Amino acid sequence: MSAPLDPTKLKITTVGSRKTYPPNEELTFGKIMTDHMLVAEWDSETGWGTPEIKPYADFQMDPASYVFHYAFCCFEGQKAFVGEDDQVRIFRPDKNMARLNKSTSRIALPTVDPDVGVKLMREFVKIEKDVIPKGRGMSLYLRPTVIANNASLGVGVPTKALFYIIASPVGSYKASGPIRLKATDDAVRSWPGGTGDTKLGANYAPCVVPQQQAAKEGFMQNLWLFNGYLTEVGMMNFFLVFLNKETGKKEFTTAPLDGLILEGVTRMSILELARERLDPTEWEITERKVHITELIERSKKNEVLEAFGAGTAAIVSPVQEVCYHSESVVLPTAVDGGETTKLVRKWIQDIQYGVDVHPFAEVVN
Amino acid sequence: MSAPLDPTKLKITTVGSRKTYPPNEELTFGKIMTDHMLVAEWDSETGWGTPEIKPYADFQMDPASYVFHYAFCCFEGQKAFVGEDDQVRIFRPDKNMARLNKSTSRIALPTVDPDVGVKLMREFVKIEKDVIPKGRGMSLYLRPTVIANNASLGVGVPTKALFYIIASPVGSYKASGPIRLKATDDAVRSWPGGTGDTKLGANYAPCVVPQQQAAKEGFMQNLWLFNGYLTEVGMMNFFLVFLNKETGKKEFTTAPLDGLILEGVTRMSILELARERLDPTEWEITERKVHITELIERSKKNEVLEAFGAGTAAIVSPVQEVCYHSESVVLPTAVDGGETTKLVRKWIQDIQYGVDVHPFAEVVN
């Protein structure tokens, strides 16, 4: 009999006194964790143990734990916000929990019932709500994670795992300004039949050396190409605004979900809002493959208006320049991004901070 | 000033009394660990700390550790043997340490000076030499591992790491007999510009679900295809013996080191020995790409004599059948493998157990 993960059994132990948190302007992404964590243990024979919210503390890990040897790990990125109305909101947590299961399933880790996962996350956010930094751009970054912790050197299906959520108060990414990208084709982030559409740890470590290489050449991130097609930027989805000079119509486009890119919750939300809110007589909203040569050629015709990365951490990250070997595509981007980039950021932030009361942002009571 | 890893500083703390080890016939691969472990801590600012051999114990790991989120982990497989002369030997440890550095470099983890790594491994083997199971096929499996343990949710270059070696007494893989393979093209193990030629944890977790799928269909392992070409089998390199009926010559072949396959130490050793020992008037030794259609077509002409996987854990693992969609290649394999498979196993084992005194096997005194 394998026990389900049961949120009604949640056991809560809080710290006596909280740590001191730095002021908003000193918050660095993901460096400081809150006082608590949520943890549930899983065993292939007995199922899920009692979920617990307890003081943040080290895990005791056998050196032979699967996660140390075979990268049985995956995660989600999620945020809680204090709105202008002082209500606490989380952004589409069901989408993150669904994606977490897509990731765990890909590497034979246990799934987490999405409703249960969201319930537990809400309870955790309630415990930490007093340490969510306030102000537009500020949030509590939440990191649901699943790792395998059975101890064995033979590779196979994990028999023990931890589902846990930790949290870090974070500031705005906005300050970093528009970014320069190196279009990268010597290293490949994902491929057909691979795992690029899941949020496995395995997709991240291999990207750091190419990023270091790009940084040495003066770029902030890689624009990952696959057979010349634009896929992702750094760890974000990639959006473009084209102008079709013949028709006068603008195109708002991003790569399709063909297995090579992460199904970003921010990406999905931006597309949904754009389809609702951009005037269809002026705009075409597409999900399609864009080749680097299309970007370069259309840039020469001044048909590339804007480009930005999109993800939970930054919402939108305006792109200033894309370099591909000796070719350079320079975008007329303001510090905060172009007109559409800024509009998209406003849409999402207005929802996150309760200015625009919208079903994407769920109040945590 | 960043300190090097210094084997002269090695600190040794042994257990008071050893655990009870199961008899040889009950040993399962990698399930039981020895009483000690070797650990060295690294910090990007201060360099390497004091290497220590100490009682095997859990690591204290911050839940935000890089290895849990971004798969900053890599490892090696290595073995120590008690020879027929009662001497303890390890097999080409310099090759494993060189490959460990290839892996760490690929994901921005610190390198371990190969000479130092080998020295530390030798010291560790000396401490554990009394628990190496004796007999042909028996060994102490050694697992050098590097993981990043800095605690931060922002992806970047690791700033803290652990290099450690743990060990497990293991029996012979021989008992499992010849294996049936599913030639897999819906999931892809590696890609040009990827990491398939390194021993990253990231290469392993994604292979487990395809292996489960193969198992459900009655196969023991996947034969990984890339664009139809044979790359690896399960977690092993793949060797074939062809007969050219026109010339009467036999070909001993394996996939080339084109970035898609692991540079196996067993693979390398088998090739070197085959080039020295197989009669060149009868044999051609090649490293080349073999397409699944070549395998199928030549099988129909009875030109496929043998196939086996090769790796540290199994040495050689004879293949009985390869299935590709509705096509099946059946190999006339005895339980222990065909003539060449058995010969190769004997070469390697004779070296490992000191029957053939050879520079590949280094005595640990």
PDB file of C-alpha atoms in Angstrom, chain B residues 91-316:
ATOM      1  CA  PHE B  91      43.321  -0.841 -13.381  1.00  0.00           C
ATOM      2  CA  ARG B  92      44.703   2.206 -15.213  1.00  0.00           C
ATOM      3  CA  PRO B  93      43.699   4.756 -12.554  1.00  0.00           C
ATOM      4  CA  ASP B  94      45.444   7.571 -14.437  1.00  0.00           C
ATOM      5  CA  LYS B  95      42.969   7.143 -17.296  1.00  0.00           C
ATOM      6  CA  ASN B  96      40.002   7.456 -14.967  1.00  0.00           C
ATOM      7  CA  MET B  97      41.453  10.528 -13.273  1.00  0.00           C
ATOM      8  CA  ALA B  98      42.107  12.158 -16.650  1.00  0.00           C
ATOM      9  CA  ARG B  99      38.529  11.485 -17.657  1.00  0.00           C
ATOM     10  CA  LEU B 100      37.225  12.807 -14.341  1.00  0.00           C
ATOM     11  CA  ASN B 101      38.883  16.102 -15.218  1.00  0.00           C
ATOM     12  CA  LYS B 102      37.338  16.083 -18.662  1.00  0.00           C
ATOM     13  CA  SER B 103      33.971  15.774 -16.912  1.00  0.00           C
ATOM     14  CA  THR B 104      34.597  18.391 -14.220  1.00  0.00           C
ATOM     15  CA  SER B 105      35.910  20.856 -16.833  1.00  0.00           C
ATOM     16  CA  ARG B 106      32.759  20.457 -18.906  1.00  0.00           C
ATOM     17  CA  ILE B 107      30.627  21.761 -16.030  1.00  0.00           C
ATOM     18  CA  ALA B 108      33.000  24.276 -14.420  1.00  0.00           C
ATOM     19  CA  LEU B 109      33.823  22.066 -11.427  1.00  0.00           C
ATOM     20  CA  PRO B 110      37.419  22.072 -10.134  1.00  0.00           C
ATOM     21  CA  THR B 111      39.899  19.664 -11.695  1.00  0.00           C
ATOM     22  CA  VAL B 112      41.754  17.136  -9.550  1.00  0.00           C
ATOM     23  CA  ASP B 113      45.462  16.832 -10.353  1.00  0.00           C
ATOM     24  CA  PRO B 114      45.557  13.318 -11.877  1.00  0.00           C
ATOM     25  CA  ASP B 115      48.722  12.240 -10.033  1.00  0.00           C
ATOM     26  CA  VAL B 116      47.278  13.469  -6.752  1.00  0.00           C
ATOM     27  CA  GLY B 117      43.950  11.797  -7.465  1.00  0.00           C
ATOM     28  CA  VAL B 118      45.696   8.477  -8.126  1.00  0.00           C
ATOM     29  CA  LYS B 119      47.832   8.819  -4.981  1.00  0.00           C
ATOM     30  CA  LEU B 120      44.757   9.462  -2.861  1.00  0.00           C
ATOM     31  CA  MET B 121      42.927   6.560  -4.451  1.00  0.00           C
ATOM     32  CA  ARG B 122      45.863   4.265  -3.695  1.00  0.00           C
ATOM     33  CA  GLU B 123      45.854   5.348  -0.050  1.00  0.00           C
ATOM     34  CA  PHE B 124      42.140   4.737   0.130  1.00  0.00           C
ATOM     35  CA  VAL B 125      42.497   1.270  -1.422  1.00  0.00           C
ATOM     36  CA  LYS B 126      45.191   0.436   1.145  1.00  0.00           C
ATOM     37  CA  ILE B 127      42.789   1.279   3.963  1.00  0.00           C
ATOM     38  CA  GLU B 128      40.067  -0.893   2.417  1.00  0.00           C
ATOM     39  CA  LYS B 129      42.258  -3.692   1.081  1.00  0.00           C
ATOM     40  CA  ASP B 130      41.069  -6.247   3.647  1.00  0.00           C
ATOM     41  CA  VAL B 131      37.481  -5.953   2.444  1.00  0.00           C
ATOM     42  CA  ILE B 132      38.167  -6.490  -1.263  1.00  0.00           C
ATOM     43  CA  PRO B 133      36.315  -9.685  -2.069  1.00  0.00           C
ATOM     44  CA  LYS B 134      38.608 -12.400  -3.455  1.00  0.00           C
ATOM     45  CA  GLY B 135      38.198 -14.570  -6.516  1.00  0.00           C
ATOM     46  CA  ARG B 136      38.022 -14.136 -10.279  1.00  0.00           C
ATOM     47  CA  GLY B 137      35.294 -11.608 -11.098  1.00  0.00           C
ATOM     48  CA  MET B 138      35.278 -10.145  -7.586  1.00  0.00           C
ATOM     49  CA  SER B 139      36.521  -6.638  -6.883  1.00  0.00           C
ATOM     50  CA  LEU B 140      36.207  -3.476  -4.888  1.00  0.00           C
ATOM     51  CA  TYR B 141      34.333  -0.978  -7.038  1.00  0.00           C
ATOM     52  CA  LEU B 142      35.660   2.553  -6.490  1.00  0.00           C
ATOM     53  CA  ARG B 143      33.556   5.608  -7.166  1.00  0.00           C
ATOM     54  CA  PRO B 144      35.451   8.919  -7.409  1.00  0.00           C
ATOM     55  CA  THR B 145      32.840  11.681  -7.495  1.00  0.00           C
ATOM     56  CA  VAL B 146      32.807  15.478  -7.692  1.00  0.00           C
ATOM     57  CA  ILE B 147      29.734  17.481  -6.696  1.00  0.00           C
ATOM     58  CA  ALA B 148      29.100  21.203  -6.227  1.00  0.00           C
ATOM     59  CA  ASN B 149      27.821  22.054  -2.762  1.00  0.00           C
ATOM     60  CA  ASN B 150      27.618  25.833  -2.690  1.00  0.00           C
ATOM     61  CA  ALA B 151      24.140  26.947  -1.673  1.00  0.00           C
ATOM     62  CA  SER B 152      22.562  29.367  -4.118  1.00  0.00           C
ATOM     63  CA  LEU B 153      19.608  29.344  -6.493  1.00  0.00           C
ATOM     64  CA  GLY B 154      21.269  31.468  -9.164  1.00  0.00           C
ATOM     65  CA  VAL B 155      22.859  29.248 -11.817  1.00  0.00           C
ATOM     66  CA  GLY B 156      26.516  29.957 -12.438  1.00  0.00           C
ATOM     67  CA  VAL B 157      30.019  28.677 -11.854  1.00  0.00           C
ATOM     68  CA  PRO B 158      30.201  26.498  -8.713  1.00  0.00           C
ATOM     69  CA  THR B 159      32.097  28.083  -5.819  1.00  0.00           C
ATOM     70  CA  LYS B 160      32.265  25.064  -3.509  1.00  0.00           C
ATOM     71  CA  ALA B 161      32.731  21.402  -4.294  1.00  0.00           C
ATOM     72  CA  LEU B 162      33.491  18.011  -2.794  1.00  0.00           C
ATOM     73  CA  PHE B 163      35.804  15.451  -4.360  1.00  0.00           C
ATOM     74  CA  TYR B 164      35.193  12.095  -2.749  1.00  0.00           C
ATOM     75  CA  ILE B 165      35.780   8.401  -3.235  1.00  0.00           C
ATOM     76  CA  ILE B 166      33.512   5.718  -1.881  1.00  0.00           C
ATOM     77  CA  ALA B 167      33.791   1.984  -2.466  1.00  0.00           C
ATOM     78  CA  SER B 168      31.601  -1.064  -2.724  1.00  0.00           C
ATOM     79  CA  PRO B 169      32.646  -4.735  -2.760  1.00  0.00           C
ATOM     80  CA  VAL B 170      31.117  -6.247  -5.885  1.00  0.00           C
ATOM     81  CA  GLY B 171      30.693  -9.593  -7.504  1.00  0.00           C
ATOM     82  CA  SER B 172      30.855 -10.687 -11.086  1.00  0.00           C
ATOM     83  CA  TYR B 173      28.330  -9.487 -13.656  1.00  0.00           C
ATOM     84  CA  LYS B 174      28.888 -12.711 -15.573  1.00  0.00           C
ATOM     85  CA  ALA B 175      25.946 -14.524 -14.060  1.00  0.00           C
ATOM     86  CA  SER B 176      23.426 -12.348 -15.898  1.00  0.00           C
ATOM     87  CA  GLY B 177      24.293 -13.993 -19.215  1.00  0.00           C
ATOM     88  CA  PRO B 178      23.916 -12.596 -22.722  1.00  0.00           C
ATOM     89  CA  ILE B 179      21.574  -9.630 -23.146  1.00  0.00           C
ATOM     90  CA  ARG B 180      18.833  -8.647 -25.563  1.00  0.00           C
ATOM     91  CA  LEU B 181      18.941  -5.044 -26.776  1.00  0.00           C
ATOM     92  CA  LYS B 182      16.339  -2.643 -28.061  1.00  0.00           C
ATOM     93  CA  ALA B 183      17.837  -0.356 -30.692  1.00  0.00           C
ATOM     94  CA  THR B 184      16.378   2.946 -29.539  1.00  0.00           C
ATOM     95  CA  ASP B 185      15.779   5.957 -31.754  1.00  0.00           C
ATOM     96  CA  ASP B 186      12.886   7.741 -29.991  1.00  0.00           C
ATOM     97  CA  ALA B 187      15.088   8.782 -27.083  1.00  0.00           C
ATOM     98  CA  VAL B 188      18.581  10.048 -27.809  1.00  0.00           C
ATOM     99  CA  ARG B 189      21.456   9.684 -25.306  1.00  0.00           C
ATOM    100  CA  SER B 190      23.841  12.264 -26.746  1.00  0.00           C
ATOM    101  CA  TRP B 191      24.209  14.868 -29.455  1.00  0.00           C
ATOM    102  CA  PRO B 192      27.039  16.802 -31.145  1.00  0.00           C
ATOM    103  CA  GLY B 193      27.772  19.790 -28.910  1.00  0.00           C
ATOM    104  CA  GLY B 194      26.271  17.922 -25.947  1.00  0.00           C
ATOM    105  CA  THR B 195      27.972  16.075 -23.110  1.00  0.00           C
ATOM    106  CA  GLY B 196      27.805  12.403 -24.145  1.00  0.00           C
ATOM    107  CA  ASP B 197      31.589  12.044 -24.100  1.00  0.00           C
ATOM    108  CA  THR B 198      31.832  12.927 -20.396  1.00  0.00           C
ATOM    109  CA  LYS B 199      30.783  11.059 -17.292  1.00  0.00           C
ATOM    110  CA  LEU B 200      28.328  13.670 -16.027  1.00  0.00           C
ATOM    111  CA  GLY B 201      25.435  12.633 -13.843  1.00  0.00           C
ATOM    112  CA  ALA B 202      23.355  14.524 -16.418  1.00  0.00           C
ATOM    113  CA  ASN B 203      23.910  11.719 -18.948  1.00  0.00           C
ATOM    114  CA  TYR B 204      22.408   9.065 -16.691  1.00  0.00           C
ATOM    115  CA  ALA B 205      19.024  10.049 -15.205  1.00  0.00           C
ATOM    116  CA  PRO B 206      17.489  10.683 -18.669  1.00  0.00           C
ATOM    117  CA  CYS B 207      18.364   7.131 -19.781  1.00  0.00           C
ATOM    118  CA  VAL B 208      16.348   5.355 -17.100  1.00  0.00           C
ATOM    119  CA  VAL B 209      12.844   5.806 -18.521  1.00  0.00           C
ATOM    120  CA  PRO B 210      13.874   4.567 -21.997  1.00  0.00           C
ATOM    121  CA  GLN B 211      15.514   1.613 -20.222  1.00  0.00           C
ATOM    122  CA  GLN B 212      12.269   0.935 -18.305  1.00  0.00           C
ATOM    123  CA  GLN B 213      10.405   1.049 -21.602  1.00  0.00           C
ATOM    124  CA  ALA B 214      12.850  -1.412 -23.157  1.00  0.00           C
ATOM    125  CA  ALA B 215      12.514  -3.677 -20.105  1.00  0.00           C
ATOM    126  CA  LYS B 216       8.727  -3.679 -20.468  1.00  0.00           C
ATOM    127  CA  GLU B 217       9.195  -4.925 -24.020  1.00  0.00           C
ATOM    128  CA  GLY B 218      11.475  -7.700 -22.782  1.00  0.00           C
ATOM    129  CA  PHE B 219      14.866  -6.119 -23.432  1.00  0.00           C
ATOM    130  CA  MET B 220      17.633  -5.684 -20.900  1.00  0.00           C
ATOM    131  CA  GLN B 221      19.197  -2.549 -22.329  1.00  0.00           C
ATOM    132  CA  ASN B 222      18.932   0.133 -24.981  1.00  0.00           C
ATOM    133  CA  LEU B 223      21.253   0.182 -27.923  1.00  0.00           C
ATOM    134  CA  TRP B 224      21.449   3.947 -28.397  1.00  0.00           C
ATOM    135  CA  LEU B 225      21.242   5.123 -31.980  1.00  0.00           C
ATOM    136  CA  PHE B 226      22.226   8.497 -33.333  1.00  0.00           C
ATOM    137  CA  ASN B 227      20.885   9.148 -36.828  1.00  0.00           C
ATOM    138  CA  GLY B 228      20.721   5.382 -37.124  1.00  0.00           C
ATOM    139  CA  TYR B 229      24.336   4.798 -36.094  1.00  0.00           C
ATOM    140  CA  LEU B 230      25.138   2.561 -33.124  1.00  0.00           C
ATOM    141  CA  THR B 231      26.701   4.521 -30.267  1.00  0.00           C
ATOM    142  CA  GLU B 232      26.492   2.878 -26.827  1.00  0.00           C
ATOM    143  CA  VAL B 233      24.667   0.002 -25.196  1.00  0.00           C
ATOM    144  CA  GLY B 234      23.052   0.856 -21.849  1.00  0.00           C
ATOM    145  CA  MET B 235      25.946   2.564 -20.058  1.00  0.00           C
ATOM    146  CA  MET B 236      28.639   0.647 -21.990  1.00  0.00           C
ATOM    147  CA  ASN B 237      30.647   0.983 -25.185  1.00  0.00           C
ATOM    148  CA  PHE B 238      29.581  -1.379 -27.950  1.00  0.00           C
ATOM    149  CA  PHE B 239      31.796  -3.792 -29.870  1.00  0.00           C
ATOM    150  CA  LEU B 240      31.044  -5.925 -32.910  1.00  0.00           C
ATOM    151  CA  VAL B 241      32.805  -8.770 -34.661  1.00  0.00           C
ATOM    152  CA  PHE B 242      32.025  -8.931 -38.377  1.00  0.00           C
ATOM    153  CA  LEU B 243      33.090 -11.524 -40.881  1.00  0.00           C
ATOM    154  CA  ASN B 244      33.767 -10.270 -44.374  1.00  0.00           C
ATOM    155  CA  LYS B 245      32.744 -13.278 -46.430  1.00  0.00           C
ATOM    156  CA  GLU B 246      34.428 -11.942 -49.554  1.00  0.00           C
ATOM    157  CA  THR B 247      37.874 -11.539 -48.036  1.00  0.00           C
ATOM    158  CA  GLY B 248      37.497 -14.093 -45.240  1.00  0.00           C
ATOM    159  CA  LYS B 249      38.846 -11.461 -42.831  1.00  0.00           C
ATOM    160  CA  LYS B 250      37.245 -10.604 -39.513  1.00  0.00           C
ATOM    161  CA  GLU B 251      36.642  -7.064 -38.311  1.00  0.00           C
ATOM    162  CA  PHE B 252      36.712  -6.086 -34.652  1.00  0.00           C
ATOM    163  CA  THR B 253      35.011  -2.698 -34.433  1.00  0.00           C
ATOM    164  CA  THR B 254      33.548  -0.088 -32.120  1.00  0.00           C
ATOM    165  CA  ALA B 255      32.168   3.441 -32.483  1.00  0.00           C
ATOM    166  CA  PRO B 256      34.743   6.235 -32.942  1.00  0.00           C
ATOM    167  CA  LEU B 257      35.388   8.966 -30.361  1.00  0.00           C
ATOM    168  CA  ASP B 258      33.314  11.588 -32.158  1.00  0.00           C
ATOM    169  CA  GLY B 259      31.926  13.285 -29.057  1.00  0.00           C
ATOM    170  CA  LEU B 260      28.839  11.082 -28.872  1.00  0.00           C
ATOM    171  CA  ILE B 261      30.256   8.237 -26.811  1.00  0.00           C
ATOM    172  CA  LEU B 262      32.131   7.892 -23.576  1.00  0.00           C
ATOM    173  CA  GLU B 263      35.873   7.371 -23.926  1.00  0.00           C
ATOM    174  CA  GLY B 264      35.729   4.081 -22.025  1.00  0.00           C
ATOM    175  CA  VAL B 265      38.897   2.914 -20.273  1.00  0.00           C
ATOM    176  CA  THR B 266      37.822  -0.675 -20.924  1.00  0.00           C
ATOM    177  CA  ARG B 267      37.111   0.250 -24.564  1.00  0.00           C
ATOM    178  CA  MET B 268      40.559   1.823 -24.922  1.00  0.00           C
ATOM    179  CA  SER B 269      42.266  -1.147 -23.260  1.00  0.00           C
ATOM    180  CA  ILE B 270      40.440  -3.709 -25.378  1.00  0.00           C
ATOM    181  CA  LEU B 271      41.396  -1.850 -28.566  1.00  0.00           C
ATOM    182  CA  GLU B 272      45.035  -1.593 -27.511  1.00  0.00           C
ATOM    183  CA  LEU B 273      45.214  -5.285 -26.635  1.00  0.00           C
ATOM    184  CA  ALA B 274      43.357  -6.322 -29.790  1.00  0.00           C
ATOM    185  CA  ARG B 275      45.801  -4.341 -31.940  1.00  0.00           C
ATOM    186  CA  GLU B 276      48.720  -6.037 -30.211  1.00  0.00           C
ATOM    187  CA  ARG B 277      47.347  -9.529 -29.973  1.00  0.00           C
ATOM    188  CA  LEU B 278      44.972 -10.322 -32.817  1.00  0.00           C
ATOM    189  CA  ASP B 279      46.667 -11.698 -35.912  1.00  0.00           C
ATOM    190  CA  PRO B 280      46.605  -8.901 -38.521  1.00  0.00           C
ATOM    191  CA  THR B 281      46.422 -11.403 -41.355  1.00  0.00           C
ATOM    192  CA  GLU B 282      43.047 -12.524 -39.989  1.00  0.00           C
ATOM    193  CA  TRP B 283      41.777  -9.374 -38.311  1.00  0.00           C
ATOM    194  CA  GLU B 284      41.079  -5.767 -39.019  1.00  0.00           C
ATOM    195  CA  ILE B 285      40.651  -3.554 -35.921  1.00  0.00           C
ATOM    196  CA  THR B 286      38.571  -0.443 -36.606  1.00  0.00           C
ATOM    197  CA  GLU B 287      36.852   2.456 -34.896  1.00  0.00           C
ATOM    198  CA  ARG B 288      34.071   3.451 -37.194  1.00  0.00           C
ATOM    199  CA  LYS B 289      30.403   4.305 -37.416  1.00  0.00           C
ATOM    200  CA  VAL B 290      28.148   1.310 -38.006  1.00  0.00           C
ATOM    201  CA  HIS B 291      24.581   1.975 -39.105  1.00  0.00           C
ATOM    202  CA  ILE B 292      21.746  -0.193 -37.843  1.00  0.00           C
ATOM    203  CA  THR B 293      20.951  -1.131 -41.459  1.00  0.00           C
ATOM    204  CA  GLU B 294      24.503  -2.426 -41.915  1.00  0.00           C
ATOM    205  CA  LEU B 295      24.032  -4.573 -38.820  1.00  0.00           C
ATOM    206  CA  ILE B 296      20.709  -5.911 -40.104  1.00  0.00           C
ATOM    207  CA  GLU B 297      21.876  -6.507 -43.672  1.00  0.00           C
ATOM    208  CA  ARG B 298      25.100  -8.230 -42.671  1.00  0.00           C
ATOM    209  CA  SER B 299      23.269 -10.308 -40.107  1.00  0.00           C
ATOM    210  CA  LYS B 300      21.138 -11.682 -42.938  1.00  0.00           C
ATOM    211  CA  LYS B 301      24.363 -12.719 -44.676  1.00  0.00           C
ATOM    212  CA  ASN B 302      25.593 -14.327 -41.424  1.00  0.00           C
ATOM    213  CA  GLU B 303      28.405 -11.793 -41.257  1.00  0.00           C
ATOM    214  CA  VAL B 304      27.749 -10.675 -37.665  1.00  0.00           C
ATOM    215  CA  LEU B 305      29.648 -13.060 -35.425  1.00  0.00           C
ATOM    216  CA  GLU B 306      29.567 -11.386 -32.023  1.00  0.00           C
ATOM    217  CA  ALA B 307      28.522  -8.258 -30.162  1.00  0.00           C
ATOM    218  CA  PHE B 308      29.236  -7.135 -26.637  1.00  0.00           C
ATOM    219  CA  GLY B 309      29.055  -4.163 -24.332  1.00  0.00           C
ATOM    220  CA  ALA B 310      32.271  -3.129 -22.588  1.00  0.00           C
ATOM    221  CA  GLY B 311      32.727  -1.191 -19.380  1.00  0.00           C
ATOM    222  CA  THR B 312      34.298  -1.199 -15.951  1.00  0.00           C
ATOM    223  CA  ALA B 313      31.382  -2.826 -14.175  1.00  0.00           C
ATOM    224  CA  ALA B 314      30.907  -5.840 -16.465  1.00  0.00           C
ATOM    225  CA  ILE B 315      34.190  -5.845 -18.456  1.00  0.00           C
ATOM    226  CA  VAL B 316      32.290  -7.466 -21.353  1.00  0.00           C
TER     227      VAL B 316
END
